[in-house]
Coordinates of C-alpha atoms in Angstrom, one line a residue:
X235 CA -23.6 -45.5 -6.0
X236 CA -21.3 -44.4 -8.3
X237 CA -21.6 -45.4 -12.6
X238 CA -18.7 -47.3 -13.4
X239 CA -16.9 -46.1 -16.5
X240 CA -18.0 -47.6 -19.8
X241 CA -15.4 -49.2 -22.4
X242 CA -13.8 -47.4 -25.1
X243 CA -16.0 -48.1 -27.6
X244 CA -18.3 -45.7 -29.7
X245 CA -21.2 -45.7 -28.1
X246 CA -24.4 -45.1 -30.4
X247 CA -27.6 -44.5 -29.2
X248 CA -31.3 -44.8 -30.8
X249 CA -33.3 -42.2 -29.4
X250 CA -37.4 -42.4 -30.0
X251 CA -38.1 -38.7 -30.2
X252 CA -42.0 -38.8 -30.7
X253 CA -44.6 -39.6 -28.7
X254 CA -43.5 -37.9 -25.3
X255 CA -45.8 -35.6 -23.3
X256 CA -43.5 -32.7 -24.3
X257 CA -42.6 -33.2 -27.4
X258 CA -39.5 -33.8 -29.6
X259 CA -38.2 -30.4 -29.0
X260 CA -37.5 -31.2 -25.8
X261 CA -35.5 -34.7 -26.7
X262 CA -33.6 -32.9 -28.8
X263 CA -32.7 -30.1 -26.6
X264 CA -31.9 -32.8 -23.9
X265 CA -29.4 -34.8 -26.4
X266 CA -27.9 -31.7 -27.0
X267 CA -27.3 -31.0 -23.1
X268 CA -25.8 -34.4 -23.0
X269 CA -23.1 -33.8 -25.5
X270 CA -22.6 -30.0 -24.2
X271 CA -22.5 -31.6 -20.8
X272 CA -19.4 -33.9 -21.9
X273 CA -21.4 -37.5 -23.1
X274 CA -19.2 -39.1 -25.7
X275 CA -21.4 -40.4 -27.9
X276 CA -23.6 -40.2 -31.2
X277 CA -27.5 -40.2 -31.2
X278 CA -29.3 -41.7 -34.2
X279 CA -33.0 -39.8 -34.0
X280 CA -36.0 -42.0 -34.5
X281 CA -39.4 -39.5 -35.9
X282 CA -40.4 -37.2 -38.3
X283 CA -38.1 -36.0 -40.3
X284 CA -39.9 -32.7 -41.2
X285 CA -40.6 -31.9 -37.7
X286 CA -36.6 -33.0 -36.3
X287 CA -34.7 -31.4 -38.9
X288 CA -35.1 -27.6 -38.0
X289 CA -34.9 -28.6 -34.0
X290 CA -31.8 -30.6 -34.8
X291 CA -30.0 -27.9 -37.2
X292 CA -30.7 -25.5 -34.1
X293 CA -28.1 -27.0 -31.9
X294 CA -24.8 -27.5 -33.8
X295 CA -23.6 -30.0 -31.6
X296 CA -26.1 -32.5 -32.9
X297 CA -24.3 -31.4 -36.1
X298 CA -23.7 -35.2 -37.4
X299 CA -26.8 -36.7 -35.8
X300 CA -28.7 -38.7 -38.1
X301 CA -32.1 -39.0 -38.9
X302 CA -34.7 -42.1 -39.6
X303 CA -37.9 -40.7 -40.7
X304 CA -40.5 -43.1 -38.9
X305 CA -44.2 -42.5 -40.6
X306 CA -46.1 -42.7 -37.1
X307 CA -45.0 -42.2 -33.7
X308 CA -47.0 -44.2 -30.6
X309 CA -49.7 -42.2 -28.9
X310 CA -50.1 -42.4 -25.0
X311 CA -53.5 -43.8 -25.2
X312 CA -52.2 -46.6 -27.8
X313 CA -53.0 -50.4 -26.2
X314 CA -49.9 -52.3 -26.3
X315 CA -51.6 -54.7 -28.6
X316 CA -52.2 -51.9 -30.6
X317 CA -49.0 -51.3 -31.1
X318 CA -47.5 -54.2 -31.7
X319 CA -50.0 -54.7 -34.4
X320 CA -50.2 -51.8 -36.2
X321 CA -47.3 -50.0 -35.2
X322 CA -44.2 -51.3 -37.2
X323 CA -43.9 -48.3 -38.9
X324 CA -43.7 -46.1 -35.7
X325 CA -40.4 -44.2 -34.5
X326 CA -40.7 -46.5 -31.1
X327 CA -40.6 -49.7 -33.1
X328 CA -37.6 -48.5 -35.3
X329 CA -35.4 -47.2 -32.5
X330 CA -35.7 -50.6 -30.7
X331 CA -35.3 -52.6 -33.5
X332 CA -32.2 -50.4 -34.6
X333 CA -30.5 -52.4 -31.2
X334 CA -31.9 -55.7 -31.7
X335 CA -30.3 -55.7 -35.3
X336 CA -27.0 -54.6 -34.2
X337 CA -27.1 -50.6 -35.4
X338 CA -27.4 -48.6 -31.8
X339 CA -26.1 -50.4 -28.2
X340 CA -28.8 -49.3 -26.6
X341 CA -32.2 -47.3 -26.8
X342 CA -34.0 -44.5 -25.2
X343 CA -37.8 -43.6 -25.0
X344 CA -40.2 -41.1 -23.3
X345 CA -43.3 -42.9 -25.0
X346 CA -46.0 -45.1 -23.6
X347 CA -44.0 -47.5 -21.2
X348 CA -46.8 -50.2 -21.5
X349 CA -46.1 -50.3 -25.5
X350 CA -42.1 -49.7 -24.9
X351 CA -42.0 -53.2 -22.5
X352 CA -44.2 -54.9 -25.3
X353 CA -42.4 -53.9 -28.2
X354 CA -38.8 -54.1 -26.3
X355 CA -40.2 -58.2 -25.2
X356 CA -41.5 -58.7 -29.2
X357 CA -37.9 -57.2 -30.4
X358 CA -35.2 -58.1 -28.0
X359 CA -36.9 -60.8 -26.3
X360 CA -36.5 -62.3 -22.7
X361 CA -33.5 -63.5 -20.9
X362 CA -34.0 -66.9 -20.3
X363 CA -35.4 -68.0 -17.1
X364 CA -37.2 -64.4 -16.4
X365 CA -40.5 -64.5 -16.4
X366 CA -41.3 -60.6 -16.1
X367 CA -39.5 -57.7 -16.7
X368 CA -39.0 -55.2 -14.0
X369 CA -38.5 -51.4 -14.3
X370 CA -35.0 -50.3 -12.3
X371 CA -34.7 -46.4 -11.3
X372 CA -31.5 -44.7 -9.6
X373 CA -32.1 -43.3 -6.1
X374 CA -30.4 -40.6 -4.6
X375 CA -28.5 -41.2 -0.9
X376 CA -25.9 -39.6 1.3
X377 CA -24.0 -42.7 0.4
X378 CA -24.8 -42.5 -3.7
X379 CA -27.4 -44.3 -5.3
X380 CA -28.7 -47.1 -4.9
X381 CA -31.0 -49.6 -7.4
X382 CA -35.2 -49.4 -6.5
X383 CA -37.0 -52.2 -8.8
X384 CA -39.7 -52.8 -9.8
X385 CA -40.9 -49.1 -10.2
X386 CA -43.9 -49.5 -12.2
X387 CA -43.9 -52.3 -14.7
X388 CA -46.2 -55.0 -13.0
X389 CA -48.4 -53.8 -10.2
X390 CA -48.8 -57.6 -8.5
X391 CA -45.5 -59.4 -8.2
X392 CA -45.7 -63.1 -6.6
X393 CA -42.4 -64.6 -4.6
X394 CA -41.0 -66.1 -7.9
X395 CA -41.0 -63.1 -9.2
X396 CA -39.9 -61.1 -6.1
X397 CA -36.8 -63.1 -6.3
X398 CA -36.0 -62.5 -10.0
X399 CA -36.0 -59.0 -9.5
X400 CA -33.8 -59.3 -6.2
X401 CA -31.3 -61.1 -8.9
X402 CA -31.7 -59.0 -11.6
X403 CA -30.9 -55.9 -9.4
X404 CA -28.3 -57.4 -7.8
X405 CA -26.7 -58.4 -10.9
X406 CA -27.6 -54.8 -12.8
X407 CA -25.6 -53.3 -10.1
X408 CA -22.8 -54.9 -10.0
X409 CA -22.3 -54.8 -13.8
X410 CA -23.2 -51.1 -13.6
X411 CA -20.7 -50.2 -10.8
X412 CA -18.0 -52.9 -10.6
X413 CA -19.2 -53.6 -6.7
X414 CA -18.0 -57.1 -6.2
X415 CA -21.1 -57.6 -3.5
X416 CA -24.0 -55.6 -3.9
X417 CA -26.0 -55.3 -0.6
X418 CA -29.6 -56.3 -1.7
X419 CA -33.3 -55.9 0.4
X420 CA -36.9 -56.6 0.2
X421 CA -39.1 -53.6 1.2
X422 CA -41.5 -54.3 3.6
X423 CA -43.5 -52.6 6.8
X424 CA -40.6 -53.6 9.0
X425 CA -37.3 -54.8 9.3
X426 CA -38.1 -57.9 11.6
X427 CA -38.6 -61.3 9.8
X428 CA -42.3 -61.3 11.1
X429 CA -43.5 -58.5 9.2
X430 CA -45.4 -58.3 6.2
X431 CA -47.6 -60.6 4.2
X432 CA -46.4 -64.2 3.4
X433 CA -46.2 -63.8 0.1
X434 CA -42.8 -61.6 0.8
X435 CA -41.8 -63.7 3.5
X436 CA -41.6 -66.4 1.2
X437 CA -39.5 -64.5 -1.1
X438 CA -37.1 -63.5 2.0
X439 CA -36.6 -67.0 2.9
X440 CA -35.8 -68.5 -0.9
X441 CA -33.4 -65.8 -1.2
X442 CA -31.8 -66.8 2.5
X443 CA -31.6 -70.6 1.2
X444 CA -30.8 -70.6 -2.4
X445 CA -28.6 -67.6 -3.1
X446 CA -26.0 -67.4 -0.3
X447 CA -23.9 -65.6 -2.5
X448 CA -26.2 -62.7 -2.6
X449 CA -25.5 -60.0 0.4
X450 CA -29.2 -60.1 1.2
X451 CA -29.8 -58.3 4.2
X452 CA -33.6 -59.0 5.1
X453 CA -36.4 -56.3 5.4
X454 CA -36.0 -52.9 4.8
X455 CA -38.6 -50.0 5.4
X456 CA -39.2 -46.9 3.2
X457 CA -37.0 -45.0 5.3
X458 CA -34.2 -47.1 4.3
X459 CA -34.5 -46.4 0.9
X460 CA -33.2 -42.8 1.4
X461 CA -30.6 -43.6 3.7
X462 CA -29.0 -46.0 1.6
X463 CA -29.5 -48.8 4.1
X464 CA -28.5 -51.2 1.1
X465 CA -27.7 -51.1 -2.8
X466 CA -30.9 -52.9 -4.3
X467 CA -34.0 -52.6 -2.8
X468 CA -36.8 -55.2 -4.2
X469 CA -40.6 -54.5 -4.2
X470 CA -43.7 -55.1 -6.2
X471 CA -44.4 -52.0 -9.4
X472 CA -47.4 -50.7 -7.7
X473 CA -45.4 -50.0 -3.9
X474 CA -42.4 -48.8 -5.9
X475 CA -44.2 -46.6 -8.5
X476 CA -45.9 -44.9 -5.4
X477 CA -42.9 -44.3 -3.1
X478 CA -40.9 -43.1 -6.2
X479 CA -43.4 -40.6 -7.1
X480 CA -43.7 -39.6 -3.1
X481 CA -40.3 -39.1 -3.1
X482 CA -40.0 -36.8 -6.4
X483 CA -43.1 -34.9 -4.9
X484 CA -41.3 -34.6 -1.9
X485 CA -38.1 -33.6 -3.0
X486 CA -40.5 -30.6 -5.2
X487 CA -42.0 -29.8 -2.1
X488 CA -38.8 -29.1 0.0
X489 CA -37.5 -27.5 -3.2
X490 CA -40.5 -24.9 -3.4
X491 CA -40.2 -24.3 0.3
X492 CA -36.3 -23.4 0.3
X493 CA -37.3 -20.7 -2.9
X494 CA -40.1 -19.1 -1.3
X495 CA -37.5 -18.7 2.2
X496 CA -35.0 -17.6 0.1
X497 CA -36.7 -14.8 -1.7
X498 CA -39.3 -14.4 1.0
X499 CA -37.1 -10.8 2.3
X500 CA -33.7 -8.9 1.1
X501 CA -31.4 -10.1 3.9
X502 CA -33.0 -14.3 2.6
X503 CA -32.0 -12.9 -0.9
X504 CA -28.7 -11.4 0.1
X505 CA -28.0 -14.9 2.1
X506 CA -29.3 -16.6 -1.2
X507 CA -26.6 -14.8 -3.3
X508 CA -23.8 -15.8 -0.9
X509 CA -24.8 -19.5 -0.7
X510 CA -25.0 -19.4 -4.4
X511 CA -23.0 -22.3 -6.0
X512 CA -23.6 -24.2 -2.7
X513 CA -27.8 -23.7 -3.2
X514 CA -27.2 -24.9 -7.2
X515 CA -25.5 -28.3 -6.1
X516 CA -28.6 -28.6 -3.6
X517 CA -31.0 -28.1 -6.0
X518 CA -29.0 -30.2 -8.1
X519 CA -29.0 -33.2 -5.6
X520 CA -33.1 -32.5 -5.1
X521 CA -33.9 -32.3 -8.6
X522 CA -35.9 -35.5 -9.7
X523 CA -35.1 -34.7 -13.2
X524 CA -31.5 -35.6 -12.6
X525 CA -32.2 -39.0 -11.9
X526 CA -34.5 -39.6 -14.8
X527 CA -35.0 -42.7 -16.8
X528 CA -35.9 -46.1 -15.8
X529 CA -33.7 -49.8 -16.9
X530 CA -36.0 -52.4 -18.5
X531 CA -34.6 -55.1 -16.8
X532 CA -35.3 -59.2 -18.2
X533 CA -35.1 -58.1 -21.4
X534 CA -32.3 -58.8 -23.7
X535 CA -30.5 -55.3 -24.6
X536 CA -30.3 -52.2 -23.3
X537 CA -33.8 -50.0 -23.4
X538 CA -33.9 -47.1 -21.1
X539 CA -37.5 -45.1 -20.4
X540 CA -37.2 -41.3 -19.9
X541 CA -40.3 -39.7 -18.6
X542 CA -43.0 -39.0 -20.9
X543 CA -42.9 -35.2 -19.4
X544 CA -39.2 -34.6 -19.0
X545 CA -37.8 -31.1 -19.3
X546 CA -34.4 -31.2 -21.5
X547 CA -32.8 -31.7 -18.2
X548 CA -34.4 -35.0 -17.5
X549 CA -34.0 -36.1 -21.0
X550 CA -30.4 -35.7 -20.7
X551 CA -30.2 -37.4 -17.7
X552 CA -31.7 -40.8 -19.3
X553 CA -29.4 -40.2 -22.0
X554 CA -26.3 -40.5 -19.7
X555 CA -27.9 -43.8 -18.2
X556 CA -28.0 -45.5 -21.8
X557 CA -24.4 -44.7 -22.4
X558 CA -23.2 -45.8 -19.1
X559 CA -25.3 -48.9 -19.9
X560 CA -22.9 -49.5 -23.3
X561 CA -20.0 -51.7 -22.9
X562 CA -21.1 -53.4 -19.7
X563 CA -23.0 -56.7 -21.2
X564 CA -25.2 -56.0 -17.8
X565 CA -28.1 -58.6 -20.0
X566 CA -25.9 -61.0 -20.1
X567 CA -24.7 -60.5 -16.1
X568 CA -28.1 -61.1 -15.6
X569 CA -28.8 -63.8 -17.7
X570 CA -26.1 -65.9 -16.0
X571 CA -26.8 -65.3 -12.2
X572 CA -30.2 -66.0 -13.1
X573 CA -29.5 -69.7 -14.4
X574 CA -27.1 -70.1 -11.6
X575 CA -29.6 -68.9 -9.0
X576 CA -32.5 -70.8 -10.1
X577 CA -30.6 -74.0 -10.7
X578 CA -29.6 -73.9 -7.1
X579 CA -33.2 -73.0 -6.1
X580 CA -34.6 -76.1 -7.9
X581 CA -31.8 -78.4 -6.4
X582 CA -32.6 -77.4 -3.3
X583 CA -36.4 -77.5 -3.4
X584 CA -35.4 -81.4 -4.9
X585 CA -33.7 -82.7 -1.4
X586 CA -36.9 -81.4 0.1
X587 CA -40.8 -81.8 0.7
X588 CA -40.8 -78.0 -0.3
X589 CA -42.0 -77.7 -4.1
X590 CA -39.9 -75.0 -5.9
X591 CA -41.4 -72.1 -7.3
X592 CA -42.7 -72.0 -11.4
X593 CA -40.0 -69.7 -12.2
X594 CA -41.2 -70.5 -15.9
X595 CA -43.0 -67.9 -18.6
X596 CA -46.2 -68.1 -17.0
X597 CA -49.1 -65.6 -17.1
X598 CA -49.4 -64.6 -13.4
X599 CA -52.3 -62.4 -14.2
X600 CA -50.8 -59.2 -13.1
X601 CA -52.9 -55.9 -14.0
X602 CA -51.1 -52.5 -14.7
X603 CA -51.7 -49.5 -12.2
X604 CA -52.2 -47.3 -15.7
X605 CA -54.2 -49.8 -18.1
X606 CA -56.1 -52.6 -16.8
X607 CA -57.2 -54.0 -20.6
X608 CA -57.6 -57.6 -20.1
X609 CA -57.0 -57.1 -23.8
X610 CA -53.7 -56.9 -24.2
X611 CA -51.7 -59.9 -25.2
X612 CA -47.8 -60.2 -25.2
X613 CA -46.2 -60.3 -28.7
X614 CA -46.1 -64.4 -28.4
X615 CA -49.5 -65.0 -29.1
X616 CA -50.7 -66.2 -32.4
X617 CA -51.5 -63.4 -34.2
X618 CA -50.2 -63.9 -37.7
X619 CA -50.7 -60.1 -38.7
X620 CA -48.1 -59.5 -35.8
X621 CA -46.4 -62.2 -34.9
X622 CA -42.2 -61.7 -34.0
X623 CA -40.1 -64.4 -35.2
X624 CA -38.6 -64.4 -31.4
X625 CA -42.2 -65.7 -29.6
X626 CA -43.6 -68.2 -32.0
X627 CA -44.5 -70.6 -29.5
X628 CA -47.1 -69.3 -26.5
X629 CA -50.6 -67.5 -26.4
X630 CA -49.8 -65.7 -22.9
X631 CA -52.6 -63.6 -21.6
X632 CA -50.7 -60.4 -20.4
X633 CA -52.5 -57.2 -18.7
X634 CA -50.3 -56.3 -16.8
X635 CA -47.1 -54.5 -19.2
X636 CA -48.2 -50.7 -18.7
X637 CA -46.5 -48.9 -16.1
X638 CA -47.6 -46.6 -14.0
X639 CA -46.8 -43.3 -15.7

């Protein structure tokens, strides 16, 4: 799959650069790739100002970067509810507010993903008609890359909610790549229509007879993933957090092998010299790093999550995926096939004895492969320390927002 070019806009980007496993020297050396690399765009650092400054004024190509001094950054242990509490001052909460009020297009993190989703829910808000949000990642293929979703944002995903991540991925990719037609498929244990548990049967069959403009192509297996069977492949947080880790150990695996056999005698190394620009695109295509940085998806803007311990590379790499995002309203493509889709669903399940789904806010009492606190509460409930003007309405029960990380 191939990114679509964005408009010809400035494209502005909030990036949080606290709070990540490897600290902000690292986002700043990875901004700095992206420009070196040929990004067009201008980065508006969200952190400590003492601590930015001398990193930034290293690289002269982050020259006319700004600065927002943020007084606390989010810690990795932080609760969500924590966060969304306590944390207005942090450098997480700034950068996503700087695109809900209109100053960057789109915003990039390697924080805690279980505060990013709460604080990108409190601050942007939901599309309507989505009940969770879903985290998207890029997978390599001999025929590009295709869409994997969800990768780790809710670890229990019921047929409602399987279907609202088949149409959010459909509809990411084909704002993200101008394909008319995405192809789209449920992962399961087999291809044939009897495999599986019900619960994704169920989801395979309200796809089949409420979206027939969808290219759904049934079950696909793990394998297919790789071999770019179709363009969206839909599956629960937990399964897809654990085949796209696999797959990254995989590819380090292989990558550590064709080192130690290409360095392993003089006549490997002399090979390894003559193969040289070939061997860099390999590793290039094998790297996990250059595929970094997950779409919040259901939420209404553009919030990309790097990995907490990206190298510059990776950071860069997430960076490119927020600009591409710029320009291409991809929320709003969303937001549109979702009413369309669901309207039909309900209309359908109507001329029938078949109740329709509750594709409504509900809490479907999902719990988070990293933090099962049955503590944590989305920003709606009635906390009036910490309440957003956006959810004023529900007390929803929420474990289930922290990632797998």
């Amino acid at each position: 799959m191939t990114v679509a070019a964005t408009t010809d806009r400035p494209t502005l980007l909030a990036i949080d650069a606290m709070g990540t496993d490897a600290g902000p020297a690292a986002i700043v050396e990875g901004a700095a790739l992206a420009l070196k690399r040929g990004l067009k765009a201008a980065f508006t650092f969200h952190g400590d100002e003492a601590a930015l400054a001398p990193l930034i004024a290293a690289e002269p190509v982050l020259a006319s970067t700004s600065i927002v001094h943020a007084a606390t950054h989010v810690k990795m242990t932080d609760k969500p509810m924590h966060v969304l509490r306590r944390g207005r001052d942090s450098s997480m909460w700034a950068a996503v507010s700087s695109v809900s009020d209109g100053k960057a297009q789109a915003v990039v993190s390697g924080g805690n993903t279980g505060a990013l989703m709460a604080v990108a829910r409190s601050r942007l808000g939901m599309i309507d008609g989505v009940d969770r949000p879903a985290i998207s990642a890029l997978w390599p293929t001999p025929r590009g890359r295709v869409v994997v979703l969800d990768v780790g944002a809710n670890v229990e995903a019921d047929e409602a909610q399987l279907v609202n991540f088949a149409i959010m991925g459909e509809a990411f990719c084909r704002a993200l790549t101008d394909k008319p037609k995405p192809t789209v498929g449920l992962l399961n244990v087999g291809a044939e229509d009897q495999k599986g548990h019900e619960l994704v049967r169920r989801a395979a069959d309200l796809l089949r007879k409420c979206d027939p403009e969808m290219a759904f192509k049934g079950f696909v297996e793990g394998n297919d993933i790789s071999a770019g069977a179709v363009d969206v492949v839909v599956t629960d947080g937990f399964t897809g957090n654990i085949a796209l880790k696999s797959a990254e150990g995989a590819a380090r695996l292989v990558g550590g092998w064709m080192r130690d056999a290409l360095t392993g005698s003089i006549m490997a190394r002399m090979g390894a010299v003559l193969m040289l620009r070939e061997l860099k695109e390999l590793k290039r295509k094998i790297d996990p790093s250059s595929v970094n940085g997950g779409v919040f998806l259901g939420v209404n803007g553009a919030v990309v999550k790097s990995h907490g311990g990206a190298d510059a590379a990776g950071v860069a790499s997430a960076i490119d995926m927020a600009a591409a995002l710029c320009g291409k309203g991809f929320h709003r493509e969303i937001a549109s096939t979702v009413a369309r889709v669901f309207e039909r669903i309900k209309a359908t399940a109507a001329g029938s004895e078949v109740e329709a789904p509750d594709f409504g806010n509900k809490d479907p009492g999902n719990q988070d492969a990293g933090n099962q606190d049955a503590g944590y509460q989305d920003a709606r409930n009635q906390d009036a320390g910490n309440q957003d003007a956006r959810n004023q309405d529900a007390s929803i029960g929420d474990d289930g927002m922290r990632a797998a990380e």
